[in-house]
Short mmCIF file of C-alpha atoms in Angstrom, two decimals:
data_model
loop_
_atom_site.label_atom_id
_atom_site.label_comp_id
_atom_site.label_asym_id
_atom_site.label_seq_id
_atom_site.Cartn_x
_atom_site.Cartn_y
_atom_site.Cartn_z
CA MET Q 1062 158.54 58.46 153.31
CA THR Q 1063 160.03 61.17 155.63
CA HIS Q 1064 163.01 63.20 154.63
CA ARG Q 1065 165.13 61.33 157.38
CA ARG Q 1066 164.23 57.91 156.03
CA ALA Q 1067 164.91 59.04 152.46
CA LYS Q 1068 168.28 60.25 153.48
CA GLU Q 1069 169.01 57.08 155.33
CA ARG Q 1070 168.08 55.01 152.34
CA VAL Q 1071 170.33 57.06 150.07
CA VAL Q 1072 173.23 56.77 152.50
CA ARG Q 1073 172.72 52.96 152.75
CA TYR Q 1074 172.55 52.71 149.09
CA GLY Q 1075 175.70 54.78 148.73
CA ASN Q 1076 177.57 52.66 151.14
CA GLU Q 1077 176.50 49.39 149.51
CA HIS Q 1078 177.38 50.72 146.13
CA LYS Q 1079 180.79 51.75 147.30
CA GLN Q 1080 181.52 48.42 148.94
CA ALA Q 1081 180.33 46.59 145.74
CA THR Q 1082 182.69 48.72 143.66
CA ARG Q 1083 185.57 48.12 145.99
CA GLN Q 1084 184.99 44.41 145.69
CA ARG Q 1085 184.77 44.61 142.05
CA ILE Q 1086 188.13 46.34 141.92
CA ILE Q 1087 189.73 43.70 144.20
CA GLU Q 1088 188.28 40.83 142.08
CA MET Q 1089 189.52 42.41 138.80
CA ALA Q 1090 192.93 43.10 140.37
CA GLY Q 1091 193.19 39.51 141.44
CA ARG Q 1092 192.71 38.26 137.93
CA ARG Q 1093 195.00 40.83 136.36
CA PHE Q 1094 197.74 40.35 138.96
CA LYS Q 1095 197.78 36.57 138.50
CA ARG Q 1096 197.86 37.07 134.62
CA ASP Q 1097 200.13 40.00 134.27
CA GLY Q 1098 202.05 40.06 137.58
CA ILE Q 1099 201.85 42.76 140.31
CA ASP Q 1100 204.61 44.86 138.84
CA GLY Q 1101 203.03 44.53 135.36
CA SER Q 1102 199.65 45.80 136.45
CA GLY Q 1103 199.32 49.56 136.63
CA ILE Q 1104 196.49 51.41 138.42
CA SER Q 1105 195.32 52.88 135.03
CA ALA Q 1106 194.89 49.32 133.52
CA LEU Q 1107 193.19 48.19 136.76
CA MET Q 1108 190.72 50.90 136.73
CA GLN Q 1109 190.07 50.54 132.98
CA ASP Q 1110 189.00 46.95 133.82
CA VAL Q 1111 186.26 48.20 136.02
CA GLY Q 1112 185.33 51.13 133.91
CA LEU Q 1113 186.46 53.83 136.38
CA THR Q 1114 188.91 56.65 136.45
CA ASN Q 1115 192.32 56.68 138.11
CA GLY Q 1116 191.00 59.30 140.67
CA ALA Q 1117 188.28 56.78 141.77
CA PHE Q 1118 190.89 54.42 142.84
CA TYR Q 1119 191.80 56.52 145.73
CA VAL Q 1120 188.20 56.59 147.15
CA HIS Q 1121 188.73 52.86 147.90
CA PHE Q 1122 192.43 52.36 148.50
CA THR Q 1123 195.23 54.50 149.89
CA SER Q 1124 197.92 53.17 147.56
CA LYS Q 1125 198.68 50.25 145.20
CA ASP Q 1126 200.50 48.44 147.98
CA ASN Q 1127 197.14 48.76 149.96
CA LEU Q 1128 195.28 47.22 147.08
CA VAL Q 1129 197.89 44.37 146.68
CA ALA Q 1130 197.60 43.40 150.38
CA THR Q 1131 193.91 43.52 150.24
CA THR Q 1132 193.76 41.49 147.05
CA VAL Q 1133 196.19 38.84 148.25
CA ALA Q 1134 194.02 38.40 151.34
CA ASP Q 1135 190.87 38.13 149.26
CA GLN Q 1136 192.25 35.74 146.95
CA LEU Q 1137 193.30 33.27 149.62
CA GLN Q 1138 190.06 33.71 151.39
CA ALA Q 1139 188.24 32.87 148.19
CA GLN Q 1140 190.47 29.82 147.66
CA ASN Q 1141 189.70 28.61 151.11
CA ALA Q 1142 185.92 29.22 150.81
CA SER Q 1143 185.52 27.70 147.42
CA ILE Q 1144 187.90 24.69 147.62
CA VAL Q 1145 189.17 23.86 151.08
CA ALA Q 1146 185.88 24.47 152.95
CA GLN Q 1147 183.93 22.56 150.33
CA ALA Q 1148 186.12 19.45 150.46
CA ALA Q 1149 185.02 16.32 152.25
CA SER Q 1150 186.23 15.73 155.81
CA GLY Q 1151 189.20 13.48 156.56
CA ARG Q 1152 191.85 12.32 154.01
CA ALA Q 1153 189.36 11.95 151.26
CA GLY Q 1154 189.13 15.71 151.44
CA VAL Q 1155 192.88 16.19 151.34
CA GLU Q 1156 192.98 14.16 148.18
CA GLN Q 1157 190.12 16.20 146.72
CA ILE Q 1158 192.16 19.37 147.43
CA VAL Q 1159 195.40 18.16 146.04
CA ARG Q 1160 193.85 16.82 142.87
CA TRP Q 1161 192.01 20.10 142.34
CA TYR Q 1162 195.20 22.06 142.85
CA LEU Q 1163 197.28 20.06 140.53
CA SER Q 1164 194.73 19.90 137.71
CA ALA Q 1165 194.93 20.83 134.09
CA GLN Q 1166 192.14 23.38 134.62
CA GLN Q 1167 194.24 25.06 137.30
CA ARG Q 1168 197.38 25.03 135.09
CA ASP Q 1169 195.50 26.39 132.02
CA ASN Q 1170 193.69 29.16 133.75
CA PRO Q 1171 196.03 31.13 135.89
CA GLY Q 1172 193.85 34.23 136.14
CA ASP Q 1173 191.28 32.12 137.95
CA GLY Q 1174 193.80 29.88 139.80
CA CYS Q 1175 195.88 29.85 142.96
CA PRO Q 1176 197.54 33.24 143.93
CA SER Q 1177 200.58 31.35 145.43
CA ALA Q 1178 201.46 29.75 142.08
CA ALA Q 1179 201.17 33.01 140.24
CA LEU Q 1180 202.55 35.61 142.64
CA LEU Q 1181 204.91 34.06 145.12
CA ASP Q 1182 208.06 35.51 143.84
CA GLU Q 1183 206.56 39.07 143.65
CA ILE Q 1184 204.91 38.74 147.18
CA ALA Q 1185 208.39 37.87 148.57
CA ARG Q 1186 209.53 41.35 147.35
CA CYS Q 1187 206.49 43.25 148.69
CA ALA Q 1188 206.24 45.31 151.70
CA ASP Q 1189 205.49 43.77 155.15
CA PRO Q 1190 201.72 44.40 155.10
CA THR Q 1191 201.41 42.20 151.97
CA LYS Q 1192 203.57 39.56 153.33
CA GLN Q 1193 201.54 39.56 156.49
CA ALA Q 1194 198.24 39.45 154.49
CA TYR Q 1195 199.63 36.43 152.48
CA THR Q 1196 200.96 34.68 155.66
CA ASP Q 1197 197.53 35.00 157.41
CA GLY Q 1198 195.71 33.86 154.24
CA VAL Q 1199 197.79 30.99 153.33
CA LEU Q 1200 197.72 29.69 156.93
CA ILE Q 1201 193.85 29.55 156.74
CA VAL Q 1202 194.20 27.29 153.68
CA VAL Q 1203 196.89 25.17 155.11
CA ASP Q 1204 195.05 24.76 158.55
CA GLY Q 1205 192.02 23.64 156.64
CA ILE Q 1206 194.04 20.89 155.08
CA ALA Q 1207 195.87 20.15 158.35
CA ALA Q 1208 192.51 19.75 160.25
CA ARG Q 1209 191.57 16.95 157.77
CA LEU Q 1210 194.83 15.20 158.35
CA ALA Q 1211 194.92 15.54 162.12
CA PRO Q 1212 191.64 16.67 163.45
CA ASP Q 1213 192.72 16.13 167.06
CA ASP Q 1214 195.89 18.20 166.64
CA PRO Q 1215 196.07 20.19 163.32
CA LEU Q 1216 199.03 22.26 164.56
CA SER Q 1217 201.14 19.08 164.72
CA VAL Q 1218 201.11 18.79 160.93
CA ARG Q 1219 200.94 22.40 160.00
CA THR Q 1220 204.62 22.72 158.87
CA ARG Q 1221 204.44 19.53 156.85
CA THR Q 1222 201.23 20.66 155.28
CA LEU Q 1223 202.74 24.00 154.44
CA SER Q 1224 205.65 22.20 152.77
CA ALA Q 1225 203.36 20.05 150.67
CA TYR Q 1226 201.42 23.34 149.65
CA ALA Q 1227 204.80 24.96 148.69
CA MET Q 1228 205.68 21.81 146.57
CA MET Q 1229 202.25 22.02 144.86
CA ALA Q 1230 202.68 25.60 144.05
CA GLY Q 1231 206.10 24.97 142.62
CA THR Q 1232 204.84 22.05 140.55
CA LEU Q 1233 202.09 24.18 139.16
CA GLN Q 1234 204.40 26.87 138.17
CA LEU Q 1235 206.62 24.53 136.35
CA SER Q 1236 203.77 22.77 134.61
CA ARG Q 1237 202.66 26.18 133.19
CA ALA Q 1238 206.23 26.92 131.88
CA LEU Q 1239 206.68 23.65 129.97
CA ALA Q 1240 206.05 23.71 126.30
CA ASP Q 1241 205.56 19.95 126.11
CA ARG Q 1242 201.91 19.47 127.06
CA ARG Q 1243 202.41 15.73 127.66
CA LEU Q 1244 205.32 16.33 129.89
CA SER Q 1245 203.40 18.85 131.80
CA ASP Q 1246 200.52 16.48 132.25
CA GLU Q 1247 202.80 13.92 133.65
CA LEU Q 1248 204.39 16.40 136.04
CA LEU Q 1249 200.93 17.21 137.43
CA GLU Q 1250 200.21 13.58 138.07
CA GLN Q 1251 203.62 12.99 139.62
CA GLY Q 1252 203.03 16.08 141.76
CA ILE Q 1253 199.79 14.67 143.00
CA HIS Q 1254 201.61 11.46 144.05
CA ASN Q 1255 204.39 13.35 145.71
CA ALA Q 1256 202.08 15.66 147.63
CA LEU Q 1257 199.93 12.87 148.91
CA ALA Q 1258 202.98 10.82 149.87
CA LEU Q 1259 204.37 13.79 151.87
CA LEU Q 1260 200.97 14.29 153.63
CA GLY Q 1261 200.80 10.55 154.27
CA VAL Q 1262 197.60 10.07 152.34
CA GLU Q 1263 197.17 6.71 150.35
CA HIS Q 1264 197.16 7.35 146.68
CA GLU Q 1265 194.93 5.01 144.62
CA HIS Q 1266 196.77 5.62 141.32
CA ALA Q 1267 200.28 4.21 140.66
CA MET Q 1268 203.12 6.62 140.50
CA VAL Q 1269 203.91 7.83 137.07
CA SER Q 1270 207.10 6.22 135.87
CA ASN Q 1271 209.97 8.38 135.28
#
């Protein structure tokens, strides 16, 4: 192997390793932010999660705000790729998404769940780049749902879909705060009915009685 090829291989490995490390920081930050909050997650704790020093943080990000904006975008892209994009086409897919979102698994695992339900109040207080990253990311998710509701004109149902998404996020937040597990379960089921009704999707199960 020539010296030039060896150098190119080292540089390529270095870039790939750096990118992998950056992604690991983003993924760990996503879980910690959703578990402990953005304000409750310092850089030192985040870097300890990935086994790196504080100084190494600035190799990958210019500031914590930069990390927050990047992480919010990554979380929503992951939600879209793993849930929305994998759902069936048409209204059957909409019901799949709603039932996944308002599930006991989502409620009981906030660190692995929706960033909206965990972080909306803090994102509202963040700087504009984070708000923009959130707006762009959440619209990808919402438009994926809208495309199943109205494939010929998804923009016509975007606002209604966004409203349903907001309702689901609030329902999930409240279900996590309730000490009464049975009441929390009933709230999730009622939330499924409400979301599907708002979206105009027929719901096969009867509404939970009040």
